[in-house]
Amino acid sequence: MLYVIYGELEKDNYIFDPDTFFNNQYLDDWLTTPLSKEMILDIDKSEVVGPNLIQSPVLGPIPPERLSGGVKTLILIDNDDEHIFNASACGNNCAKWLLKIAETKDITVRLGYLMDFGREPFAIHVVNTDKVVHNLEELDDEVIDNRLLR
């Protein structure tokens, strides 16, 4: 299940800047999993050649530290169960991947905006109100009606 905390968050295990955290904490094998390769290809349009080399159509050969903040955040969420990550570092193109990761394990993220999770039904637990929503309209109503973003 995907658990989302909207608005400000102050917890010891909260990572506000997942981009920098990734650069200092990732493990090589995180980049070579089938899911990571698929996310990197989809979001950054880049191919994982090895744990230390990504082939980008725009930048050429790059190290993992040059991946986008969104894909770094997703890789962290998939591999680090100890932290809550600021998913506001992700764009709407990451929404389907958050839902996909949440199919296999419970994940909690913080969002500071209304991410577009698409038109297909989903299950997202809004932690602030302890309510599970099942589509984008319900999610938007829950966040807006309860003034979760200020």
mmCIF file of N, CA and C in Angstrom, residues 47-117:
data_model
loop_
_atom_site.group_PDB
_atom_site.id
_atom_site.type_symbol
_atom_site.label_atom_id
_atom_site.label_comp_id
_atom_site.label_asym_id
_atom_site.label_seq_id
_atom_site.Cartn_x
_atom_site.Cartn_y
_atom_site.Cartn_z
ATOM 1 N N GLU A 47 19.877 3.999 -20.375
ATOM 2 C CA GLU A 47 20.088 2.563 -20.221
ATOM 3 C C GLU A 47 21.200 2.297 -19.218
ATOM 4 N N VAL A 48 20.938 1.375 -18.296
ATOM 5 C CA VAL A 48 21.949 0.971 -17.323
ATOM 6 C C VAL A 48 22.896 -0.005 -18.013
ATOM 7 N N VAL A 49 24.154 0.395 -18.147
ATOM 8 C CA VAL A 49 25.176 -0.462 -18.738
ATOM 9 C C VAL A 49 25.796 -1.326 -17.647
ATOM 10 N N GLY A 50 25.968 -0.733 -16.485
ATOM 11 C CA GLY A 50 26.519 -1.421 -15.323
ATOM 12 C C GLY A 50 26.237 -0.587 -14.092
ATOM 13 N N PRO A 51 26.656 -1.053 -12.927
ATOM 14 C CA PRO A 51 26.324 -0.339 -11.693
ATOM 15 C C PRO A 51 26.925 1.065 -11.607
ATOM 16 N N ASN A 52 27.925 1.350 -12.402
ATOM 17 C CA ASN A 52 28.566 2.666 -12.352
ATOM 18 C C ASN A 52 28.514 3.404 -13.682
ATOM 19 N N LEU A 53 27.693 2.908 -14.613
ATOM 20 C CA LEU A 53 27.635 3.553 -15.923
ATOM 21 C C LEU A 53 26.219 3.502 -16.484
ATOM 22 N N ILE A 54 25.698 4.677 -16.768
ATOM 23 C CA ILE A 54 24.387 4.838 -17.385
ATOM 24 C C ILE A 54 24.612 5.525 -18.726
ATOM 25 N N GLN A 55 23.968 5.023 -19.763
ATOM 26 C CA GLN A 55 24.084 5.646 -21.087
ATOM 27 C C GLN A 55 22.865 6.536 -21.306
ATOM 28 N N SER A 56 23.102 7.845 -21.304
ATOM 29 C CA SER A 56 22.040 8.822 -21.494
ATOM 30 C C SER A 56 22.054 9.327 -22.935
ATOM 31 N N PRO A 57 20.878 9.415 -23.575
ATOM 32 C CA PRO A 57 20.843 9.930 -24.938
ATOM 33 C C PRO A 57 21.172 11.426 -25.013
ATOM 34 N N VAL A 58 21.051 12.113 -23.909
ATOM 35 C CA VAL A 58 21.317 13.558 -23.881
ATOM 36 C C VAL A 58 22.715 13.866 -23.356
ATOM 37 N N LEU A 59 23.103 13.199 -22.270
ATOM 38 C CA LEU A 59 24.368 13.514 -21.607
ATOM 39 C C LEU A 59 25.510 12.572 -21.976
ATOM 40 N N GLY A 60 25.198 11.481 -22.670
ATOM 41 C CA GLY A 60 26.221 10.479 -22.972
ATOM 42 C C GLY A 60 26.415 9.573 -21.775
ATOM 43 N N PRO A 61 27.619 8.995 -21.620
ATOM 44 C CA PRO A 61 27.866 8.113 -20.483
ATOM 45 C C PRO A 61 27.928 8.929 -19.181
ATOM 46 N N ILE A 62 27.132 8.515 -18.191
ATOM 47 C CA ILE A 62 27.083 9.251 -16.929
ATOM 48 C C ILE A 62 27.175 8.284 -15.753
ATOM 49 N N PRO A 63 27.624 8.788 -14.603
ATOM 50 C CA PRO A 63 27.574 7.984 -13.382
ATOM 51 C C PRO A 63 26.167 8.059 -12.788
ATOM 52 N N PRO A 64 25.828 7.181 -11.866
ATOM 53 C CA PRO A 64 24.499 7.193 -11.248
ATOM 54 C C PRO A 64 24.147 8.530 -10.587
ATOM 55 N N GLU A 65 25.137 9.248 -10.117
ATOM 56 C CA GLU A 65 24.884 10.534 -9.457
ATOM 57 C C GLU A 65 24.254 11.567 -10.389
ATOM 58 N N ARG A 66 24.323 11.339 -11.699
ATOM 59 C CA ARG A 66 23.755 12.293 -12.671
ATOM 60 C C ARG A 66 22.339 11.923 -13.094
ATOM 61 N N LEU A 67 21.780 10.856 -12.534
ATOM 62 C CA LEU A 67 20.383 10.519 -12.816
ATOM 63 C C LEU A 67 19.479 11.630 -12.292
ATOM 64 N N SER A 68 18.250 11.659 -12.764
ATOM 65 C CA SER A 68 17.298 12.672 -12.298
ATOM 66 C C SER A 68 16.952 12.447 -10.833
ATOM 67 N N GLY A 69 16.538 13.525 -10.179
ATOM 68 C CA GLY A 69 16.123 13.431 -8.781
ATOM 69 C C GLY A 69 14.938 12.500 -8.591
ATOM 70 N N GLY A 70 14.040 12.470 -9.574
ATOM 71 C CA GLY A 70 12.867 11.607 -9.478
ATOM 72 C C GLY A 70 13.231 10.137 -9.465
ATOM 73 N N VAL A 71 14.071 9.722 -10.395
ATOM 74 C CA VAL A 71 14.429 8.299 -10.450
ATOM 75 C C VAL A 71 15.304 7.910 -9.254
ATOM 76 N N LYS A 72 16.140 8.819 -8.781
ATOM 77 C CA LYS A 72 16.926 8.535 -7.576
ATOM 78 C C LYS A 72 15.995 8.289 -6.384
ATOM 79 N N THR A 73 14.972 9.122 -6.266
ATOM 80 C CA THR A 73 14.017 8.978 -5.162
ATOM 81 C C THR A 73 13.297 7.643 -5.242
ATOM 82 N N LEU A 74 12.868 7.256 -6.435
ATOM 83 C CA LEU A 74 12.183 5.975 -6.607
ATOM 84 C C LEU A 74 13.088 4.800 -6.240
ATOM 85 N N ILE A 75 14.345 4.860 -6.651
ATOM 86 C CA ILE A 75 15.290 3.784 -6.332
ATOM 87 C C ILE A 75 15.490 3.699 -4.814
ATOM 88 N N LEU A 76 15.584 4.855 -4.164
ATOM 89 C CA LEU A 76 15.696 4.855 -2.702
ATOM 90 C C LEU A 76 14.467 4.233 -2.059
ATOM 91 N N ILE A 77 13.286 4.646 -2.503
ATOM 92 C CA ILE A 77 12.039 4.123 -1.936
ATOM 93 C C ILE A 77 11.968 2.607 -2.089
ATOM 94 N N ASP A 78 12.426 2.120 -3.230
ATOM 95 C CA ASP A 78 12.382 0.678 -3.478
ATOM 96 C C ASP A 78 13.387 -0.094 -2.630
ATOM 97 N N ASN A 79 14.489 0.539 -2.260
ATOM 98 C CA ASN A 79 15.577 -0.188 -1.607
ATOM 99 C C ASN A 79 15.832 0.153 -0.146
ATOM 100 N N ASP A 80 15.297 1.245 0.340
ATOM 101 C CA ASP A 80 15.568 1.691 1.707
ATOM 102 C C ASP A 80 14.249 1.760 2.471
ATOM 103 N N ASP A 81 14.006 0.782 3.331
ATOM 104 C CA ASP A 81 12.755 0.720 4.087
ATOM 105 C C ASP A 81 12.819 1.486 5.402
ATOM 106 N N GLU A 82 13.969 2.062 5.726
ATOM 107 C CA GLU A 82 14.139 2.738 7.008
ATOM 108 C C GLU A 82 13.742 4.214 6.977
ATOM 109 N N HIS A 83 13.629 4.798 5.789
ATOM 110 C CA HIS A 83 13.397 6.232 5.684
ATOM 111 C C HIS A 83 12.091 6.561 4.971
ATOM 112 N N ILE A 84 11.597 7.743 5.267
ATOM 113 C CA ILE A 84 10.479 8.336 4.531
ATOM 114 C C ILE A 84 11.094 9.381 3.622
ATOM 115 N N PHE A 85 10.804 9.281 2.332
ATOM 116 C CA PHE A 85 11.434 10.183 1.368
ATOM 117 C C PHE A 85 10.468 11.239 0.868
ATOM 118 N N ASN A 86 11.020 12.395 0.571
ATOM 119 C CA ASN A 86 10.263 13.504 0.016
ATOM 120 C C ASN A 86 9.998 13.217 -1.460
ATOM 121 N N ALA A 87 8.808 12.721 -1.763
ATOM 122 C CA ALA A 87 8.466 12.385 -3.149
ATOM 123 C C ALA A 87 8.117 13.625 -3.964
ATOM 124 N N SER A 88 8.184 14.808 -3.355
ATOM 125 C CA SER A 88 8.014 16.036 -4.123
ATOM 126 C C SER A 88 9.206 16.242 -5.057
ATOM 127 N N ALA A 89 10.270 15.481 -4.844
ATOM 128 C CA ALA A 89 11.407 15.491 -5.761
ATOM 129 C C ALA A 89 11.051 14.773 -7.065
ATOM 130 N N CYS A 90 9.916 14.110 -7.072
ATOM 131 C CA CYS A 90 9.448 13.359 -8.239
ATOM 132 C C CYS A 90 8.401 14.168 -9.004
ATOM 133 N N GLY A 91 8.413 14.034 -10.302
ATOM 134 C CA GLY A 91 7.357 14.618 -11.117
ATOM 135 C C GLY A 91 6.223 13.629 -11.296
ATOM 136 N N ASN A 92 5.206 14.047 -12.019
ATOM 137 C CA ASN A 92 4.054 13.170 -12.268
ATOM 138 C C ASN A 92 4.445 11.891 -13.003
ATOM 139 N N ASN A 93 5.561 11.922 -13.740
ATOM 140 C CA ASN A 93 5.999 10.721 -14.452
ATOM 141 C C ASN A 93 6.473 9.621 -13.504
ATOM 142 N N CYS A 94 6.600 9.936 -12.231
ATOM 143 C CA CYS A 94 6.998 8.938 -11.227
ATOM 144 C C CYS A 94 5.805 8.295 -10.535
ATOM 145 N N ALA A 95 4.611 8.856 -10.709
ATOM 146 C CA ALA A 95 3.427 8.390 -9.969
ATOM 147 C C ALA A 95 3.160 6.908 -10.191
ATOM 148 N N LYS A 96 3.192 6.464 -11.445
ATOM 149 C CA LYS A 96 2.901 5.048 -11.718
ATOM 150 C C LYS A 96 3.926 4.132 -11.059
ATOM 151 N N TRP A 97 5.153 4.614 -10.904
ATOM 152 C CA TRP A 97 6.203 3.800 -10.292
ATOM 153 C C TRP A 97 6.019 3.723 -8.781
ATOM 154 N N LEU A 98 5.545 4.803 -8.162
ATOM 155 C CA LEU A 98 5.225 4.735 -6.734
ATOM 156 C C LEU A 98 4.147 3.682 -6.493
ATOM 157 N N LEU A 99 3.111 3.702 -7.337
ATOM 158 C CA LEU A 99 2.039 2.715 -7.214
ATOM 159 C C LEU A 99 2.555 1.296 -7.458
ATOM 160 N N LYS A 100 3.470 1.151 -8.423
ATOM 161 C CA LYS A 100 4.018 -0.177 -8.733
ATOM 162 C C LYS A 100 4.850 -0.717 -7.558
ATOM 163 N N ILE A 101 5.701 0.121 -6.982
ATOM 164 C CA ILE A 101 6.500 -0.314 -5.831
ATOM 165 C C ILE A 101 5.574 -0.711 -4.685
ATOM 166 N N ALA A 102 4.504 0.065 -4.504
ATOM 167 C CA ALA A 102 3.558 -0.188 -3.409
ATOM 168 C C ALA A 102 2.721 -1.448 -3.619
ATOM 169 N N GLU A 103 2.776 -2.040 -4.796
ATOM 170 C CA GLU A 103 2.084 -3.316 -5.026
ATOM 171 C C GLU A 103 2.762 -4.460 -4.279
ATOM 172 N N THR A 104 4.063 -4.324 -4.029
ATOM 173 C CA THR A 104 4.812 -5.416 -3.422
ATOM 174 C C THR A 104 5.204 -5.169 -1.969
ATOM 175 N N LYS A 105 5.083 -3.907 -1.521
ATOM 176 C CA LYS A 105 5.409 -3.605 -0.125
ATOM 177 C C LYS A 105 4.769 -2.280 0.272
ATOM 178 N N ASP A 106 4.601 -2.090 1.566
ATOM 179 C CA ASP A 106 4.098 -0.820 2.072
ATOM 180 C C ASP A 106 5.207 0.217 2.002
ATOM 181 N N ILE A 107 4.869 1.387 1.447
ATOM 182 C CA ILE A 107 5.833 2.482 1.410
ATOM 183 C C ILE A 107 5.135 3.754 1.885
ATOM 184 N N THR A 108 5.902 4.593 2.560
ATOM 185 C CA THR A 108 5.398 5.882 3.022
ATOM 186 C C THR A 108 6.262 6.973 2.415
ATOM 187 N N VAL A 109 5.603 7.966 1.811
ATOM 188 C CA VAL A 109 6.305 9.101 1.218
ATOM 189 C C VAL A 109 5.645 10.388 1.687
ATOM 190 N N ARG A 110 6.346 11.475 1.538
ATOM 191 C CA ARG A 110 5.815 12.804 1.817
ATOM 192 C C ARG A 110 5.639 13.515 0.478
ATOM 193 N N LEU A 111 4.501 14.190 0.320
ATOM 194 C CA LEU A 111 4.245 14.986 -0.879
ATOM 195 C C LEU A 111 3.842 16.401 -0.490
ATOM 196 N N GLY A 112 4.328 17.354 -1.245
ATOM 197 C CA GLY A 112 3.979 18.752 -1.030
ATOM 198 C C GLY A 112 3.137 19.311 -2.155
ATOM 199 N N TYR A 113 2.643 18.433 -3.026
ATOM 200 C CA TYR A 113 1.771 18.856 -4.119
ATOM 201 C C TYR A 113 0.839 17.712 -4.491
ATOM 202 N N LEU A 114 -0.167 18.029 -5.293
ATOM 203 C CA LEU A 114 -1.124 17.008 -5.739
ATOM 204 C C LEU A 114 -0.560 16.290 -6.965
ATOM 205 N N MET A 115 0.102 15.189 -6.725
ATOM 206 C CA MET A 115 0.663 14.390 -7.813
ATOM 207 C C MET A 115 -0.480 13.754 -8.603
ATOM 208 N N ASP A 116 -0.307 13.676 -9.904
ATOM 209 C CA ASP A 116 -1.311 13.070 -10.782
ATOM 210 C C ASP A 116 -1.062 11.565 -10.856
ATOM 211 N N PHE A 117 -1.873 10.804 -10.135
ATOM 212 C CA PHE A 117 -1.731 9.349 -10.110
ATOM 213 C C PHE A 117 -2.514 8.667 -11.224
#
